[in-house]
mmCIF file of N, CA and C in Angstrom:
data_model
loop_
_atom_site.group_PDB
_atom_site.id
_atom_site.type_symbol
_atom_site.label_atom_id
_atom_site.label_comp_id
_atom_site.label_asym_id
_atom_site.label_seq_id
_atom_site.Cartn_x
_atom_site.Cartn_y
_atom_site.Cartn_z
ATOM 1 N N MET A 177 108.047 -239.531 26.673
ATOM 2 C CA MET A 177 108.087 -240.454 25.514
ATOM 3 C C MET A 177 109.280 -240.129 24.597
ATOM 4 N N ALA A 178 109.636 -238.886 24.584
ATOM 5 C CA ALA A 178 110.759 -238.500 23.709
ATOM 6 C C ALA A 178 112.021 -239.281 24.097
ATOM 7 N N LYS A 179 112.247 -239.387 25.409
ATOM 8 C CA LYS A 179 113.446 -240.128 25.873
ATOM 9 C C LYS A 179 113.362 -241.585 25.418
ATOM 10 N N ARG A 180 112.206 -242.160 25.544
ATOM 11 C CA ARG A 180 112.056 -243.574 25.173
ATOM 12 C C ARG A 180 112.358 -243.741 23.678
ATOM 13 N N ARG A 181 111.889 -242.818 22.888
ATOM 14 C CA ARG A 181 112.115 -242.919 21.435
ATOM 15 C C ARG A 181 113.622 -242.830 21.137
ATOM 16 N N LYS A 182 114.301 -241.953 21.837
ATOM 17 C CA LYS A 182 115.755 -241.803 21.601
ATOM 18 C C LYS A 182 116.472 -243.120 21.908
ATOM 19 N N LYS A 183 116.109 -243.743 22.999
ATOM 20 C CA LYS A 183 116.760 -245.020 23.375
ATOM 21 C C LYS A 183 116.505 -246.069 22.303
ATOM 22 N N ALA A 184 115.285 -246.124 21.806
ATOM 23 C CA ALA A 184 114.947 -247.127 20.782
ATOM 24 C C ALA A 184 115.752 -246.851 19.510
ATOM 25 N N ALA A 185 115.883 -245.586 19.169
ATOM 26 C CA ALA A 185 116.638 -245.234 17.956
ATOM 27 C C ALA A 185 118.099 -245.672 18.108
ATOM 28 N N LYS A 186 118.632 -245.480 19.300
ATOM 29 C CA LYS A 186 120.041 -245.877 19.530
ATOM 30 C C LYS A 186 120.190 -247.385 19.329
ATOM 31 N N LYS A 187 119.251 -248.148 19.857
ATOM 32 C CA LYS A 187 119.343 -249.617 19.727
ATOM 33 C C LYS A 187 119.305 -250.026 18.257
ATOM 34 N N THR A 188 118.404 -249.440 17.489
ATOM 35 C CA THR A 188 118.297 -249.816 16.070
ATOM 36 C C THR A 188 119.575 -249.408 15.332
ATOM 37 N N LYS A 189 120.131 -248.285 15.715
ATOM 38 C CA LYS A 189 121.380 -247.848 15.040
ATOM 39 C C LYS A 189 122.489 -248.864 15.290
ATOM 40 N N LYS A 190 122.593 -249.326 16.518
ATOM 41 C CA LYS A 190 123.642 -250.315 16.856
ATOM 42 C C LYS A 190 123.421 -251.582 16.034
ATOM 43 N N LYS A 191 122.186 -252.014 15.927
ATOM 44 C CA LYS A 191 121.891 -253.245 15.165
ATOM 45 C C LYS A 191 122.267 -253.036 13.702
ATOM 46 N N ALA A 192 121.977 -251.871 13.173
ATOM 47 C CA ALA A 192 122.287 -251.592 11.760
ATOM 48 C C ALA A 192 123.802 -251.634 11.559
ATOM 49 N N LYS A 193 124.537 -251.122 12.523
ATOM 50 C CA LYS A 193 126.011 -251.132 12.401
ATOM 51 C C LYS A 193 126.515 -252.572 12.351
ATOM 52 N N LYS A 194 125.968 -253.407 13.201
ATOM 53 C CA LYS A 194 126.402 -254.816 13.219
ATOM 54 C C LYS A 194 126.096 -255.471 11.878
ATOM 55 N N LYS A 195 124.943 -255.188 11.344
ATOM 56 C CA LYS A 195 124.559 -255.794 10.043
ATOM 57 C C LYS A 195 125.503 -255.305 8.958
ATOM 58 N N ALA A 196 125.865 -254.033 9.003
ATOM 59 C CA ALA A 196 126.763 -253.477 7.987
ATOM 60 C C ALA A 196 128.117 -254.192 8.051
ATOM 61 N N LYS A 197 128.575 -254.448 9.260
ATOM 62 C CA LYS A 197 129.881 -255.131 9.408
ATOM 63 C C LYS A 197 129.801 -256.525 8.771
ATOM 64 N N LYS A 198 128.699 -257.198 8.996
ATOM 65 C CA LYS A 198 128.570 -258.560 8.441
ATOM 66 C C LYS A 198 128.548 -258.490 6.909
ATOM 67 N N ARG A 199 127.905 -257.469 6.383
ATOM 68 C CA ARG A 199 127.822 -257.351 4.907
ATOM 69 C C ARG A 199 129.211 -257.121 4.308
ATOM 70 N N ARG A 200 130.028 -256.360 5.025
ATOM 71 C CA ARG A 200 131.380 -256.061 4.485
ATOM 72 C C ARG A 200 132.204 -257.341 4.363
ATOM 73 N N ARG A 201 132.021 -258.252 5.297
ATOM 74 C CA ARG A 201 132.876 -259.470 5.303
ATOM 75 C C ARG A 201 132.616 -260.351 4.097
#
């Protein structure tokens, strides 16, 4: 389960980065 949690965390981090980019514009 630990591996699965890490993958999910990575996905949310990527989404947060995309949102941050949109906010900057």
